[in-house]
Coordinates of C-alpha atoms in Angstrom, one line a residue:
X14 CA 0.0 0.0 0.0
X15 CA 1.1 3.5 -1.0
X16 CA 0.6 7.3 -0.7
X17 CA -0.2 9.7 -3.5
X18 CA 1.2 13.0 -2.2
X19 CA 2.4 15.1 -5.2
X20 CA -0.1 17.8 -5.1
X21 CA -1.1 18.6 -9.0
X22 CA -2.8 21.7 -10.2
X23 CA -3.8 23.0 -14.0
X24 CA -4.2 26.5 -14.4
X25 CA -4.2 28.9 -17.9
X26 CA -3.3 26.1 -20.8
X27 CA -2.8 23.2 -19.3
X28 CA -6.1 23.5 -17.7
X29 CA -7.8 23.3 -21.3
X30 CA -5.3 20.5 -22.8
X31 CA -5.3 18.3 -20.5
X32 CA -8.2 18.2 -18.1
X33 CA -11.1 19.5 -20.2
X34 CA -10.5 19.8 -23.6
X35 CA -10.3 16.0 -24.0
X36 CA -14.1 15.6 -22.3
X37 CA -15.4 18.2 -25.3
X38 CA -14.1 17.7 -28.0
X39 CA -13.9 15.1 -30.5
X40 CA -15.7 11.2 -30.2
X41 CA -16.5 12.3 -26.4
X42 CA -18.3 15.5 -27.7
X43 CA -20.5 13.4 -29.9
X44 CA -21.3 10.9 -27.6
X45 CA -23.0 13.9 -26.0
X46 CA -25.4 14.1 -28.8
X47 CA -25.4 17.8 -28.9
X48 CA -23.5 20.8 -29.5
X49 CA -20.6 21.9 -27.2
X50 CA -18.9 24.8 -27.4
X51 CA -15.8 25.0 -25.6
X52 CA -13.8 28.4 -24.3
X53 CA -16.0 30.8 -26.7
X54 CA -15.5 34.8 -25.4
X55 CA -17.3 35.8 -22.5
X56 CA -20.3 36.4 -23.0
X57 CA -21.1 33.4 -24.8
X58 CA -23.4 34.5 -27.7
X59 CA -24.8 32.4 -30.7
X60 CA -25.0 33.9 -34.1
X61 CA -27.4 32.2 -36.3
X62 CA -28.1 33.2 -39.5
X63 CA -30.5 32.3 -41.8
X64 CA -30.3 32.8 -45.7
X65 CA -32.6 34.4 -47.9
X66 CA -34.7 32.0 -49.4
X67 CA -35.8 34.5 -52.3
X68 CA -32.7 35.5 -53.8
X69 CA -33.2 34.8 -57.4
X70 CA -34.9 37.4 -59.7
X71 CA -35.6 38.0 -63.3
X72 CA -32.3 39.2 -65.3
X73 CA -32.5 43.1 -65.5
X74 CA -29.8 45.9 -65.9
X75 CA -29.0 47.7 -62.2
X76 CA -29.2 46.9 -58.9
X77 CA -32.1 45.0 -57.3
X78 CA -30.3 43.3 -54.2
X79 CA -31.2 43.3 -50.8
X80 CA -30.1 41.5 -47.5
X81 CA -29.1 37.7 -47.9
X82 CA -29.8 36.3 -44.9
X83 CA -31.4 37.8 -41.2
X84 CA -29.0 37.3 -38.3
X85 CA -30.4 36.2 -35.2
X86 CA -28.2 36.3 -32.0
X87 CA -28.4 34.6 -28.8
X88 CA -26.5 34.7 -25.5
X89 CA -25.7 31.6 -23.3
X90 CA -25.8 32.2 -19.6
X91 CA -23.1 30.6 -17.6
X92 CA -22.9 29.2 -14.1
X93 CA -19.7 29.1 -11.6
X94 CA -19.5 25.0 -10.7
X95 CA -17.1 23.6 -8.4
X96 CA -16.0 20.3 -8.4
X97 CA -14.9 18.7 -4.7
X98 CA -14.3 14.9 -3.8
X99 CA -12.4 13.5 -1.1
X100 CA -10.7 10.4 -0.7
X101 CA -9.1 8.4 2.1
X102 CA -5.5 7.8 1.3
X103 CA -5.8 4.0 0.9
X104 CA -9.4 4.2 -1.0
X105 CA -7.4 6.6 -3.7
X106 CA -4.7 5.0 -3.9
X107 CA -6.8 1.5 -4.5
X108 CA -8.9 3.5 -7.4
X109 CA -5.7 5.1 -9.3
X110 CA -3.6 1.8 -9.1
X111 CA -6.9 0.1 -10.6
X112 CA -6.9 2.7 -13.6
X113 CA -2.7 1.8 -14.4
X114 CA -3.0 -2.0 -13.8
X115 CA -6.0 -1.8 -16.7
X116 CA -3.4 -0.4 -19.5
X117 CA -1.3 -2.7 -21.2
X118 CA 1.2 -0.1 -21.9
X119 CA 2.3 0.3 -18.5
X120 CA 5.0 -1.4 -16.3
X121 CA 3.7 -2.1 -13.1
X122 CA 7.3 -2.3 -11.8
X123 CA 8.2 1.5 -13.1
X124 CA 5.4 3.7 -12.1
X125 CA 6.4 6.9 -12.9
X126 CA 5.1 9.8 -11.8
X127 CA 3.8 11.3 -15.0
X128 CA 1.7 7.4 -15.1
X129 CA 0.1 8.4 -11.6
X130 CA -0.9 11.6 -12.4
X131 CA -2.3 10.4 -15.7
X132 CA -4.5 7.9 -13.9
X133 CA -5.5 10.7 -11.1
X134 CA -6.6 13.3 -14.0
X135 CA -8.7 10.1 -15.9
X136 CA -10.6 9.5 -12.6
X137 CA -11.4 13.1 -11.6
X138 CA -12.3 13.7 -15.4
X139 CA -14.7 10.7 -15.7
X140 CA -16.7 11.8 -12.4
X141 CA -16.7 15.6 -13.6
X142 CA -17.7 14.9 -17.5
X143 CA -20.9 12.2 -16.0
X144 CA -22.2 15.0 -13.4
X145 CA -22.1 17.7 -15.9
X146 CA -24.2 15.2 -18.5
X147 CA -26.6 14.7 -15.8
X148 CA -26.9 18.6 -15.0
X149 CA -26.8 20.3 -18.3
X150 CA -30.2 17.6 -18.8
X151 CA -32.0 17.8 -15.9
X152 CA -30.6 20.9 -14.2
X153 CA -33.4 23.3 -12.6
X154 CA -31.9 26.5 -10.4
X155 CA -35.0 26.3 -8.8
X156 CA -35.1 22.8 -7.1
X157 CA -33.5 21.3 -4.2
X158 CA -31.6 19.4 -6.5
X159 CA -29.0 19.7 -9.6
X160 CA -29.7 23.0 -8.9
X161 CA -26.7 24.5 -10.1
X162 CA -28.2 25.9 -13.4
X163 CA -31.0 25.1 -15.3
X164 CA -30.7 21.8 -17.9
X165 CA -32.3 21.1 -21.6
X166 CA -35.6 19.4 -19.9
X167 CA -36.2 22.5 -17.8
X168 CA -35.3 25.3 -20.6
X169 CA -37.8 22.7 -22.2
X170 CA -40.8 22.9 -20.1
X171 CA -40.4 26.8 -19.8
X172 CA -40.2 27.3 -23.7
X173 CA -43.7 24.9 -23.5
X174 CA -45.3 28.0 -22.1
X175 CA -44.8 29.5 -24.9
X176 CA -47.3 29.6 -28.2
X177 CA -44.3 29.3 -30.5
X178 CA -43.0 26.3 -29.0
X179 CA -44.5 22.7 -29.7
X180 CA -46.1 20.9 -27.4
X181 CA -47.3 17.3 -28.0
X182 CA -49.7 16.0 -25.4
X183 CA -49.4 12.4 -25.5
X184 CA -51.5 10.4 -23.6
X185 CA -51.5 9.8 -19.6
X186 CA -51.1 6.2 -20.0
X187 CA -47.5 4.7 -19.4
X188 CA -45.3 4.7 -22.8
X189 CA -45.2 0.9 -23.3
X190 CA -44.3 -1.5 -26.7
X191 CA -48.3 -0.8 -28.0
X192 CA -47.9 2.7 -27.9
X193 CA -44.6 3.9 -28.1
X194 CA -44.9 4.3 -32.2
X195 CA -47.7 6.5 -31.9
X196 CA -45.7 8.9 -29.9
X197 CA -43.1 9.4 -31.9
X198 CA -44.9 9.5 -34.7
X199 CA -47.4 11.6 -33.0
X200 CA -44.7 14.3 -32.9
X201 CA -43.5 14.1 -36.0
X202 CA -46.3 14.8 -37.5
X203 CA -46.9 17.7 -34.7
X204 CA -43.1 19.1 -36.3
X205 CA -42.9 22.6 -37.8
X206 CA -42.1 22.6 -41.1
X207 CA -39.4 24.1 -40.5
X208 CA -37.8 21.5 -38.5
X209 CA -39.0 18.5 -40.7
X210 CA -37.1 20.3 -43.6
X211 CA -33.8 19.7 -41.1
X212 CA -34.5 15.8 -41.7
X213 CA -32.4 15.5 -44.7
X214 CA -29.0 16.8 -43.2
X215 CA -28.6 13.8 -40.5
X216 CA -29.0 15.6 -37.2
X217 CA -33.1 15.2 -35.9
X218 CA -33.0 13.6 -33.0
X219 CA -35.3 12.1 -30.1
X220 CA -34.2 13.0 -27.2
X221 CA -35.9 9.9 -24.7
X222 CA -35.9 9.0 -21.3
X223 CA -34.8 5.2 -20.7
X224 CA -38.6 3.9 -20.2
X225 CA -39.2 5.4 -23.6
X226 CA -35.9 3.7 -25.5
X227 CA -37.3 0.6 -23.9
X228 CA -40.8 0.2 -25.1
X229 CA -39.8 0.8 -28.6
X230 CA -36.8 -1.9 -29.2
X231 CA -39.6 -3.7 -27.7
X232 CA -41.7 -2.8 -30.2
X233 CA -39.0 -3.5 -32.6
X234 CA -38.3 -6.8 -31.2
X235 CA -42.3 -7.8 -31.5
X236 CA -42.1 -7.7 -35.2
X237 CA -41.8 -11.2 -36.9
X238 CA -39.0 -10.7 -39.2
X239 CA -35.6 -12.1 -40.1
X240 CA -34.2 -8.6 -39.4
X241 CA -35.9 -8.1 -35.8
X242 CA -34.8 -11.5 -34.9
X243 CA -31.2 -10.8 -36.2
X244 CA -31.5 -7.6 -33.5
X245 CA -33.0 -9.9 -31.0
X246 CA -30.6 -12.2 -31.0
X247 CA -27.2 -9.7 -31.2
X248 CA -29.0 -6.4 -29.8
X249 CA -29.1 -3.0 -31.6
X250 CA -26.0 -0.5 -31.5
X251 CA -28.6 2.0 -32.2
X252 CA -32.3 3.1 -32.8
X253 CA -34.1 4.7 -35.2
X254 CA -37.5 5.8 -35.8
X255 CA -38.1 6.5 -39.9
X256 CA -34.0 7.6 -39.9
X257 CA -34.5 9.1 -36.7
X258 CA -31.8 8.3 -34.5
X259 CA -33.3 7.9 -30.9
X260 CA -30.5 8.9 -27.9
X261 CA -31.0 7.6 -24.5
X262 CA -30.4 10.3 -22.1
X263 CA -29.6 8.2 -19.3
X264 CA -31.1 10.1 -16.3
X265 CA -34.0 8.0 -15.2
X266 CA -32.3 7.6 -12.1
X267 CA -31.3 11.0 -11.1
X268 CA -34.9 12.0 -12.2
X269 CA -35.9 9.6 -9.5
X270 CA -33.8 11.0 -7.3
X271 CA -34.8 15.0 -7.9
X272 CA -38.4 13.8 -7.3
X273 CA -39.3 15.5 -10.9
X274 CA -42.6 14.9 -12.3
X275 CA -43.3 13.7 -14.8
X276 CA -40.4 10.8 -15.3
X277 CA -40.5 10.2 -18.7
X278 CA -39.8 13.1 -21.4
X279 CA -39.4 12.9 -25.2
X280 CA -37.9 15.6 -27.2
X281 CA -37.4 16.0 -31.1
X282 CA -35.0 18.5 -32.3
X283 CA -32.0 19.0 -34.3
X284 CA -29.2 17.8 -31.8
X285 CA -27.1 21.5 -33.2
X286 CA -30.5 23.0 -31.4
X287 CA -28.6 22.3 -28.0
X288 CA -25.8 24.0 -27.3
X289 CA -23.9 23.1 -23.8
X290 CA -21.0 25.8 -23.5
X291 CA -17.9 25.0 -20.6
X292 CA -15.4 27.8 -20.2
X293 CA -11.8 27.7 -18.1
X294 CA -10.0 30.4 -19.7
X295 CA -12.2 33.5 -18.8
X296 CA -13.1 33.0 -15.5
X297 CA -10.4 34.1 -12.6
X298 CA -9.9 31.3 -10.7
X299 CA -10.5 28.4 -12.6
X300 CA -8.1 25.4 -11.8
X301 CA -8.3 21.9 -11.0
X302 CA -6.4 20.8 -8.1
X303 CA -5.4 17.6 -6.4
X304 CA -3.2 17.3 -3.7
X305 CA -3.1 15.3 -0.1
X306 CA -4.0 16.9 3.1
X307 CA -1.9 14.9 5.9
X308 CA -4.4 16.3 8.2
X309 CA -7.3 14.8 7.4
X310 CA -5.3 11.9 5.6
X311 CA -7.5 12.4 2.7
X312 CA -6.6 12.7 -1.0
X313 CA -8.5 15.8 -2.2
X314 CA -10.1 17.3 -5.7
X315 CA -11.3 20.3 -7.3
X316 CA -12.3 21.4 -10.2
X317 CA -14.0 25.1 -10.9
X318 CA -15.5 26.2 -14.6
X319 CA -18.1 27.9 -16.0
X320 CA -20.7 26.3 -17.8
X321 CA -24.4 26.6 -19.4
X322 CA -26.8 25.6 -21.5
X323 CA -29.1 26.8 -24.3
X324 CA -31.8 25.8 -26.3
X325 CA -31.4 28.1 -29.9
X326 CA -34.4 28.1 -31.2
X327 CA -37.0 26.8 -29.6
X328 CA -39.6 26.7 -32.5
X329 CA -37.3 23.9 -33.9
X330 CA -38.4 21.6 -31.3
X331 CA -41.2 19.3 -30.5
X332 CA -41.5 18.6 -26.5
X333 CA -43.2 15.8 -24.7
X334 CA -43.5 15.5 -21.1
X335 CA -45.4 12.1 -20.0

């Protein structure tokens, strides 16, 4: 058994390449299933712009132009987190030898300490990047819970209120195999225009709580084909609803556990729609640290950032709550 006492901390540049940037960019950014948006200027602000679909006009001599496109802007508010976890000495040391005994490209007899500090930063990364999916979903500044600033479901439900915003009541009954289909086609066929013309660049999306992802590979799996027994057999990498991809938030549980109601949400949209911004670089005082504190013999983390989210257009959405 063995200490970890060499106290780390990432400030300015290193704070971005190696402790955040690798949780937003890239494969991990996607596996999000939205948009991030990673150390934009303070104050975050969105610039949409939409073209001018009347730009071609009868050939004539002079001028008869006009504007190309209408510009739309939109500012992202952003939250101060803080990240602390406390270890004892023995329990941390136990969960960063774990981490190095998995890789195959270490030497277990040679542990350097660039290895342990890689295998500290993985740990505290992993917990960070999970709690910040699970906020930036079901965040709500006005609970008792994950109240740290307000998430996708909640920015939902208030944009409900509004009579731009679309709002499909499905039934009260539980979402189950039998009528799963007629919910998400249900809000399909409740979509804009506008947003069912988004269907042809790859990005529409149902956003579904785990209940909802259930019933309908169920549904899939009741239909008596080679295909569906193929997928019963092996499992699905993915689902799709008519080239919709479906996503799985994954926060059935910490829905349980904020004692929202309702617990089972559905919401179509072009995944670019939501935006999840993270800042270190503009905010005095953002580090993360990990040292040892002989004291309390307890290995110590923290972590502090900015971060928010932001529905962009909410008329480019349809929102279920059942």
């Amino acid at each position: 058994m063995g200490l970890i006492e060499n106290s780390k901390t990432y400030t300015g540049r290193d704070l971005e390449t190696i402790f955040f940037r690798p949780m937003f960019v890239g494969q991990n950014a996607e596996q999000l299933g939205i948009r991030v948006m990673y150390n934009m200027p303070m104050p975050t602000t969105i610039q949409m712009w939409s073209p001018n679909s009347d730009v071609l006009k009868k050939y004539s001599m002079g001028w008869s132009g006009g504007s190309s496109a209408t510009r739309m802007q939109k500012r992202i508010d952003m939250s101060k987190l803080k990240a602390e976890v406390g270890f004892t000495a023995s329990d941390y040391f136990q969960s960063v030898y774990e981490i190095i005994v998995g890789r195959s490209d270490v030497s277990l007899d040679d542990l350097t300490g660039s290895e342990l500090e890689q295998a500290e930063t993985e740990m505290f990364r992993a917990a960070i990047a999970e709690s910040l999916r699970v906020l930036m979903w079901i965040g709500n500044s006005e609970s008792e819970k994950y109240n740290m600033m307000d998430g996708f479901i909640t920015r939902a439900q208030n944009y409900s209120e509004s009579p731009t915003v679309t709002t499909y009541r499905a039934s009260d009954k539980p979402i189950t195999a039998d009528n799963v289909a007629d919910l998400l086609k249900g809000m399909w066929n409740a979509a804009r225009p506008e947003l069912k013309a988004l269907r042809g660049e790859g990005n529409l999306t149902y956003f579904v709580t785990t209940d909802i992802y259930d019933a309908y590979e169920e549904y899939l799996d009741n239909h008596s084909a080679d295909g569906a027994y193929v997928d019963l057999v092996s499992g699905r990498r993915e689902l799709s609803y008519h080239g919709i991809k479906l996503i799985d938030m994954g926060i059935t549980q910490y829905i349980t556990e904020s004692g929202a109601t309702p617990p089972s949400y559905c919401l179509l949209t072009d995944r670019r729609n939501l935006v999840l911004a993270v800042n270190t670089s503009d905010y005095p005082g953002s580090e993360v640290r990990m040292w040892y504190n002989p004291d309390a013999m307890e290995n110590r983390q923290r972590a502090t950032f900015l971060a928010g989210t932001e529905i962009l257009d909410e008329t480019l959405m349809v929102w279920a709550a059942i």
